Amino acid sequence: MEYKLNNLSAEFLIQEESPGGDAINVYQRLFDTSPFFMVIINADGSLRMMNKIMLQTLGYTLKEIKGVDYIRQFIPPLEAERVKEVFSLLIQNKLTRNQNSILKKNGQRILVEWHGMPVHENSGKLDSFVGIGINITEKKRAERQLFTKNKLLEALFKNSTDAIAYVDSTNSVIDVNNNFLSLFEYNTEEIIGHDIDEILERGKKGSSNRNYSNTALSGQHVYGQGTRYTKNGGAIDVLIKGIPVIIDDHLVGGYAIYTDISEQKKAERALKKSEEKYRDILNSINDSYFEVDLNGNITFCNQSAAGYLGYSVNEFLGLNYRVFCSEPDYISEVFNRVLRSRKPEHTETFKLIKKDGSITFSEMSITIMYDHDEKVIGFRGVGRNVTERKRYEEQLEYLSMHDQLTGLNNRAFFEKELERLNHSKEQYPVSIIAIDLDGLKLVNDTIGHQEGDQLLINCAGILNSSLRENDIVARIGGDEFIVILPQTDHEEGEHVAQRIIAESDSIKYSKADQIPLSISIGLATATDPESSLQQTFKEADDLMYRTKLHKGVDARYQ
């Protein structure tokens, strides 16, 4: 049987099997193995054939659907009228091309692009319709996604707060966004097709040359700052980004993105001017000013701070405070206290080492330093040279605890040490030697106070030379001396006392040889902390006076 296909004479696509069960006709093989959807619909709209790929995609067997009304079974109701119009064209012997949805067995839809044609018998009677289709569901989904993405990118491009221009590989403007027109005061017709650098007047003062454009159009990203100009010549500080556009390893153009940073630059210039003024003020004061980071490294200082320690500013910057602080652990403790309390500490006195190794003292105020986010980044300090005052205070303290004539400790120091040793168990036993210079009043009255003073000095020298390093000696009265011997029992104390006596016996008064340098001694020992050192001192003093009494007449000239 032969049929006319599109007014051409051809054997029908499907031929029944021969009575002998011969192999399927080649056309049947093509029908079943085609990667395209193929369907044959009878002239009355019922399904005659559907190839394997279409059956598998829809989830049917041919037996389930053969003879069903094609439109009612497979076409969504809202698309039925439009598909009927396609069949009307086929009836008019026209080839068709259309897209419509097909319902799967599970109710899901797929989108198919169809090519349709009518099939007529030799007599000219319409026999059927043949449709060849391609499943374009994923293609359409991808197209919709791409379309949506492009629309989003277009919206971002057009409405970005940055000024953006898209240029081709010759640096000519292809498109610009709204903010570009607004920022640089152009309209689209004035800039499309023109060189971007020429448009933004690159030759004016402060604008960059073509390096940015050349770099971006060589395939590299660009990030920098510069000045660009409006149509009317107004200068604008901008952050510049250049992004090359490369497709299939071929550079086709690039994006030039400009962010207006005029206000930021204005603020930076104002800040810089303020900082310069601030530095000028700091460099004009005599007090030292410095800043350190959390590691203790100097990050800023004025000239007074560096010069005070004998450095130049460049030498001083970067130094760690441990280099010039004699007691770094102490200043570290102060830093930590300030960090914990978040409160400044004033009038702390630090012992510092100058570049030449000499010692100086500075009275400082330490405060915390924060960044713009209120994060602690270090400390700042203001210091004042108090070396002379410190030395004066030390001198006063020395004088308050020492006898000016002999240089020995005085009674105040002796009493302070006695109190300290009373609470130091490890210092026991403690021996105390009370010493009196015999005949001092006689020397003062007969020869003069100058010779009497020399006698006292000589006696102090004897005591210093006779004692050990940790022994304590003091002049507690006009002719009275006291020696404290920590960690010394009575027997060892007697050895020290004998050494003092032996040394004094070897020295004569310098101007009157007939008057020897004579001393009276009393020794007492506190064996344990239960013994009062004040009582021990009284016992030694009493023993010393008894010694003087035993010396007879000489004791009257005390």
Short mmCIF file of N, CA and C in Angstrom, two decimals, residues 217-330:
data_model
loop_
_atom_site.label_atom_id
_atom_site.label_comp_id
_atom_site.label_asym_id
_atom_site.label_seq_id
_atom_site.Cartn_x
_atom_site.Cartn_y
_atom_site.Cartn_z
N LEU A 217 42.91 45.61 29.63
CA LEU A 217 42.71 45.06 28.30
C LEU A 217 43.82 44.09 27.89
N SER A 218 44.78 43.87 28.81
CA SER A 218 45.77 42.83 28.58
C SER A 218 45.37 41.54 29.32
N GLY A 219 44.21 41.61 30.00
CA GLY A 219 43.70 40.42 30.68
C GLY A 219 43.92 40.40 32.17
N GLN A 220 44.40 41.51 32.75
CA GLN A 220 44.66 41.56 34.19
C GLN A 220 43.64 42.44 34.89
N HIS A 221 43.35 42.07 36.14
CA HIS A 221 42.46 42.90 36.94
C HIS A 221 43.20 44.14 37.42
N VAL A 222 42.47 45.22 37.58
CA VAL A 222 43.06 46.50 37.99
C VAL A 222 42.34 46.99 39.24
N TYR A 223 43.12 47.52 40.17
CA TYR A 223 42.54 48.13 41.37
C TYR A 223 43.43 49.30 41.75
N GLY A 224 42.87 50.48 41.81
CA GLY A 224 43.68 51.65 42.14
C GLY A 224 42.81 52.86 42.38
N GLN A 225 43.46 54.00 42.56
CA GLN A 225 42.75 55.26 42.79
C GLN A 225 43.26 56.30 41.81
N GLY A 226 42.42 57.28 41.55
CA GLY A 226 42.83 58.35 40.65
C GLY A 226 41.80 59.45 40.64
N THR A 227 42.02 60.40 39.77
CA THR A 227 41.08 61.52 39.59
C THR A 227 40.49 61.45 38.19
N ARG A 228 39.17 61.55 38.10
CA ARG A 228 38.50 61.61 36.81
C ARG A 228 37.65 62.88 36.78
N TYR A 229 37.28 63.29 35.55
CA TYR A 229 36.64 64.60 35.39
C TYR A 229 35.26 64.48 34.76
N THR A 230 34.37 65.33 35.21
CA THR A 230 33.02 65.37 34.65
C THR A 230 33.04 66.09 33.31
N LYS A 231 31.90 66.10 32.65
CA LYS A 231 31.78 66.79 31.36
C LYS A 231 32.15 68.27 31.49
N ASN A 232 31.84 68.85 32.65
CA ASN A 232 32.12 70.27 32.87
C ASN A 232 33.48 70.52 33.51
N GLY A 233 34.30 69.48 33.62
CA GLY A 233 35.66 69.67 34.14
C GLY A 233 35.82 69.54 35.63
N GLY A 234 34.77 69.13 36.35
CA GLY A 234 34.88 68.96 37.80
C GLY A 234 35.67 67.71 38.15
N ALA A 235 36.61 67.84 39.08
CA ALA A 235 37.46 66.72 39.47
C ALA A 235 36.74 65.84 40.49
N ILE A 236 36.84 64.53 40.29
CA ILE A 236 36.23 63.58 41.20
C ILE A 236 37.27 62.53 41.59
N ASP A 237 37.47 62.35 42.89
CA ASP A 237 38.35 61.27 43.36
C ASP A 237 37.59 59.96 43.26
N VAL A 238 38.20 58.98 42.61
CA VAL A 238 37.51 57.71 42.39
C VAL A 238 38.41 56.53 42.71
N LEU A 239 37.75 55.46 43.17
CA LEU A 239 38.38 54.15 43.27
C LEU A 239 38.12 53.45 41.95
N ILE A 240 39.16 52.93 41.30
CA ILE A 240 39.04 52.40 39.95
C ILE A 240 39.27 50.90 39.96
N LYS A 241 38.33 50.17 39.35
CA LYS A 241 38.49 48.73 39.16
C LYS A 241 38.36 48.43 37.67
N GLY A 242 39.26 47.62 37.18
CA GLY A 242 39.20 47.19 35.79
C GLY A 242 39.06 45.68 35.73
N ILE A 243 38.01 45.20 35.06
CA ILE A 243 37.75 43.76 34.99
C ILE A 243 37.72 43.34 33.52
N PRO A 244 38.68 42.54 33.07
CA PRO A 244 38.67 42.08 31.67
C PRO A 244 37.55 41.07 31.45
N VAL A 245 36.99 41.09 30.23
CA VAL A 245 35.97 40.11 29.85
C VAL A 245 36.59 39.18 28.81
N ILE A 246 36.73 37.91 29.16
CA ILE A 246 37.39 36.93 28.28
C ILE A 246 36.40 35.82 27.97
N ILE A 247 36.18 35.58 26.69
CA ILE A 247 35.28 34.53 26.24
C ILE A 247 36.05 33.60 25.32
N ASP A 248 36.05 32.31 25.67
CA ASP A 248 36.78 31.31 24.88
C ASP A 248 38.24 31.72 24.66
N ASP A 249 38.85 32.15 25.77
CA ASP A 249 40.27 32.54 25.75
C ASP A 249 40.54 33.75 24.86
N HIS A 250 39.50 34.47 24.55
CA HIS A 250 39.67 35.64 23.70
C HIS A 250 39.13 36.86 24.43
N LEU A 251 39.96 37.90 24.60
CA LEU A 251 39.52 39.10 25.29
C LEU A 251 38.63 39.92 24.37
N VAL A 252 37.41 40.16 24.85
CA VAL A 252 36.45 40.89 24.01
C VAL A 252 36.18 42.29 24.53
N GLY A 253 36.65 42.59 25.73
CA GLY A 253 36.41 43.92 26.29
C GLY A 253 36.67 43.91 27.78
N GLY A 254 36.01 44.83 28.47
CA GLY A 254 36.20 44.90 29.91
C GLY A 254 35.26 45.89 30.56
N TYR A 255 35.15 45.78 31.87
CA TYR A 255 34.35 46.71 32.66
C TYR A 255 35.27 47.69 33.37
N ALA A 256 34.92 48.96 33.29
CA ALA A 256 35.62 49.99 34.06
C ALA A 256 34.64 50.47 35.14
N ILE A 257 35.00 50.27 36.40
CA ILE A 257 34.10 50.58 37.52
C ILE A 257 34.72 51.71 38.34
N TYR A 258 33.92 52.74 38.57
CA TYR A 258 34.41 53.93 39.30
C TYR A 258 33.53 54.15 40.52
N THR A 259 34.18 54.17 41.70
CA THR A 259 33.48 54.45 42.95
C THR A 259 33.87 55.85 43.42
N ASP A 260 32.89 56.68 43.63
CA ASP A 260 33.15 58.05 44.08
C ASP A 260 33.63 58.03 45.53
N ILE A 261 34.88 58.44 45.74
CA ILE A 261 35.43 58.49 47.10
C ILE A 261 35.84 59.92 47.47
N SER A 262 35.15 60.88 46.84
CA SER A 262 35.49 62.28 47.07
C SER A 262 35.35 62.67 48.54
N GLU A 263 34.24 62.24 49.17
CA GLU A 263 34.03 62.58 50.58
C GLU A 263 35.05 61.89 51.47
N GLN A 264 35.35 60.65 51.12
CA GLN A 264 36.36 59.92 51.90
C GLN A 264 37.72 60.62 51.79
N LYS A 265 38.09 61.02 50.56
CA LYS A 265 39.36 61.71 50.37
C LYS A 265 39.37 63.06 51.08
N LYS A 266 38.24 63.72 51.05
CA LYS A 266 38.14 65.01 51.75
C LYS A 266 38.35 64.81 53.24
N ALA A 267 37.74 63.75 53.78
CA ALA A 267 37.91 63.45 55.20
C ALA A 267 39.35 63.05 55.51
N GLU A 268 39.96 62.28 54.59
CA GLU A 268 41.36 61.87 54.79
C GLU A 268 42.28 63.08 54.80
N ARG A 269 42.03 64.02 53.86
CA ARG A 269 42.86 65.23 53.83
C ARG A 269 42.69 66.05 55.10
N ALA A 270 41.43 66.14 55.57
CA ALA A 270 41.17 66.88 56.81
C ALA A 270 41.85 66.19 57.99
N LEU A 271 41.77 64.85 58.00
CA LEU A 271 42.40 64.09 59.07
C LEU A 271 43.92 64.26 59.04
N LYS A 272 44.47 64.20 57.83
CA LYS A 272 45.92 64.37 57.69
C LYS A 272 46.35 65.75 58.18
N LYS A 273 45.57 66.77 57.82
CA LYS A 273 45.89 68.12 58.27
C LYS A 273 45.81 68.22 59.78
N SER A 274 44.77 67.56 60.35
CA SER A 274 44.62 67.56 61.80
C SER A 274 45.77 66.83 62.47
N GLU A 275 46.18 65.70 61.88
CA GLU A 275 47.30 64.93 62.44
C GLU A 275 48.60 65.72 62.37
N GLU A 276 48.79 66.43 61.27
CA GLU A 276 50.00 67.25 61.15
C GLU A 276 50.02 68.33 62.22
N LYS A 277 48.85 68.92 62.44
CA LYS A 277 48.76 69.95 63.48
C LYS A 277 49.00 69.33 64.86
N TYR A 278 48.43 68.16 65.05
CA TYR A 278 48.58 67.43 66.30
C TYR A 278 50.05 67.09 66.55
N ARG A 279 50.74 66.65 65.49
CA ARG A 279 52.16 66.31 65.61
C ARG A 279 53.00 67.56 65.87
N ASP A 280 52.65 68.66 65.22
CA ASP A 280 53.38 69.90 65.44
C ASP A 280 53.28 70.33 66.90
N ILE A 281 52.06 70.18 67.45
CA ILE A 281 51.86 70.55 68.85
C ILE A 281 52.69 69.64 69.76
N LEU A 282 52.63 68.33 69.47
CA LEU A 282 53.38 67.37 70.30
C LEU A 282 54.88 67.62 70.24
N ASN A 283 55.36 67.98 69.04
CA ASN A 283 56.80 68.21 68.90
C ASN A 283 57.24 69.54 69.52
N SER A 284 56.28 70.40 69.83
CA SER A 284 56.63 71.70 70.40
C SER A 284 56.67 71.67 71.93
N ILE A 285 56.15 70.59 72.53
CA ILE A 285 56.13 70.53 74.00
C ILE A 285 57.40 69.85 74.51
N ASN A 286 57.75 70.16 75.76
CA ASN A 286 58.95 69.59 76.36
C ASN A 286 58.71 68.18 76.91
N ASP A 287 57.47 67.88 77.26
CA ASP A 287 57.16 66.57 77.79
C ASP A 287 57.30 65.51 76.70
N SER A 288 57.66 64.32 77.11
CA SER A 288 57.78 63.20 76.17
C SER A 288 56.40 62.62 75.89
N TYR A 289 56.14 62.34 74.62
CA TYR A 289 54.88 61.68 74.23
C TYR A 289 55.24 60.48 73.37
N PHE A 290 54.60 59.34 73.67
CA PHE A 290 54.89 58.14 72.87
C PHE A 290 53.65 57.25 72.80
N GLU A 291 53.62 56.39 71.81
CA GLU A 291 52.56 55.40 71.66
C GLU A 291 53.22 54.04 71.43
N VAL A 292 52.67 53.00 72.07
CA VAL A 292 53.19 51.64 71.88
C VAL A 292 52.05 50.73 71.50
N ASP A 293 52.35 49.68 70.71
CA ASP A 293 51.34 48.68 70.39
C ASP A 293 51.25 47.66 71.53
N LEU A 294 50.41 46.66 71.36
CA LEU A 294 50.20 45.69 72.45
C LEU A 294 51.41 44.80 72.69
N ASN A 295 52.36 44.82 71.77
CA ASN A 295 53.62 44.09 71.96
C ASN A 295 54.69 44.94 72.62
N GLY A 296 54.35 46.21 72.88
CA GLY A 296 55.29 47.09 73.54
C GLY A 296 56.26 47.80 72.61
N ASN A 297 55.99 47.80 71.30
CA ASN A 297 56.86 48.47 70.34
C ASN A 297 56.40 49.91 70.12
N ILE A 298 57.36 50.83 70.07
CA ILE A 298 57.04 52.24 69.87
C ILE A 298 56.51 52.43 68.45
N THR A 299 55.29 52.96 68.34
CA THR A 299 54.69 53.22 67.02
C THR A 299 54.68 54.69 66.67
N PHE A 300 54.78 55.55 67.69
CA PHE A 300 54.84 57.00 67.44
C PHE A 300 55.48 57.65 68.66
N CYS A 301 56.21 58.73 68.41
CA CYS A 301 56.77 59.51 69.51
C CYS A 301 57.04 60.92 69.03
N ASN A 302 57.11 61.85 69.96
CA ASN A 302 57.53 63.19 69.57
C ASN A 302 59.05 63.31 69.73
N GLN A 303 59.58 64.43 69.30
CA GLN A 303 61.03 64.61 69.34
C GLN A 303 61.56 64.63 70.77
N SER A 304 60.74 65.15 71.69
CA SER A 304 61.18 65.20 73.09
C SER A 304 61.40 63.80 73.66
N ALA A 305 60.50 62.86 73.32
CA ALA A 305 60.61 61.50 73.85
C ALA A 305 61.88 60.83 73.36
N ALA A 306 62.15 60.95 72.05
CA ALA A 306 63.35 60.32 71.49
C ALA A 306 64.60 61.00 72.00
N GLY A 307 64.60 62.35 71.97
CA GLY A 307 65.79 63.10 72.39
C GLY A 307 66.10 62.93 73.86
N TYR A 308 65.07 62.77 74.67
CA TYR A 308 65.26 62.60 76.10
C TYR A 308 66.14 61.39 76.41
N LEU A 309 65.99 60.34 75.62
CA LEU A 309 66.78 59.12 75.83
C LEU A 309 67.98 59.04 74.89
N GLY A 310 68.24 60.12 74.13
CA GLY A 310 69.44 60.17 73.30
C GLY A 310 69.28 59.55 71.93
N TYR A 311 68.03 59.36 71.47
CA TYR A 311 67.79 58.78 70.15
C TYR A 311 67.24 59.83 69.19
N SER A 312 67.37 59.55 67.91
CA SER A 312 66.60 60.30 66.93
C SER A 312 65.21 59.66 66.86
N VAL A 313 64.25 60.37 66.28
CA VAL A 313 62.89 59.81 66.17
C VAL A 313 62.91 58.50 65.38
N ASN A 314 63.65 58.49 64.28
CA ASN A 314 63.70 57.27 63.44
C ASN A 314 64.33 56.10 64.19
N GLU A 315 65.32 56.38 65.05
CA GLU A 315 65.95 55.32 65.84
C GLU A 315 64.99 54.79 66.91
N PHE A 316 64.19 55.69 67.45
CA PHE A 316 63.33 55.34 68.56
C PHE A 316 62.11 54.54 68.11
N LEU A 317 61.57 54.89 66.94
CA LEU A 317 60.40 54.18 66.42
C LEU A 317 60.73 52.71 66.19
N GLY A 318 59.86 51.84 66.65
CA GLY A 318 60.07 50.40 66.49
C GLY A 318 60.77 49.75 67.66
N LEU A 319 61.42 50.55 68.53
CA LEU A 319 62.08 49.97 69.70
C LEU A 319 61.04 49.41 70.67
N ASN A 320 61.37 48.33 71.34
CA ASN A 320 60.50 47.80 72.38
C ASN A 320 60.87 48.45 73.71
N TYR A 321 59.86 48.72 74.54
CA TYR A 321 60.12 49.43 75.79
C TYR A 321 61.12 48.70 76.68
N ARG A 322 61.26 47.38 76.50
CA ARG A 322 62.21 46.62 77.31
C ARG A 322 63.66 47.02 77.04
N VAL A 323 63.88 47.65 75.89
CA VAL A 323 65.25 48.08 75.55
C VAL A 323 65.70 49.21 76.47
N PHE A 324 64.80 50.10 76.80
CA PHE A 324 65.21 51.30 77.55
C PHE A 324 64.57 51.39 78.94
N CYS A 325 63.81 50.39 79.36
CA CYS A 325 63.24 50.39 80.71
C CYS A 325 64.11 49.52 81.62
N SER A 326 64.58 50.11 82.71
CA SER A 326 65.43 49.37 83.63
C SER A 326 64.65 48.29 84.36
N GLU A 327 63.34 48.51 84.54
CA GLU A 327 62.48 47.54 85.21
C GLU A 327 61.30 47.20 84.31
N PRO A 328 61.54 46.43 83.23
CA PRO A 328 60.48 46.16 82.24
C PRO A 328 59.29 45.42 82.82
N ASP A 329 59.52 44.55 83.79
CA ASP A 329 58.39 43.82 84.38
C ASP A 329 57.45 44.76 85.14
N TYR A 330 58.03 45.81 85.71
CA TYR A 330 57.22 46.78 86.44
C TYR A 330 56.31 47.55 85.50
#
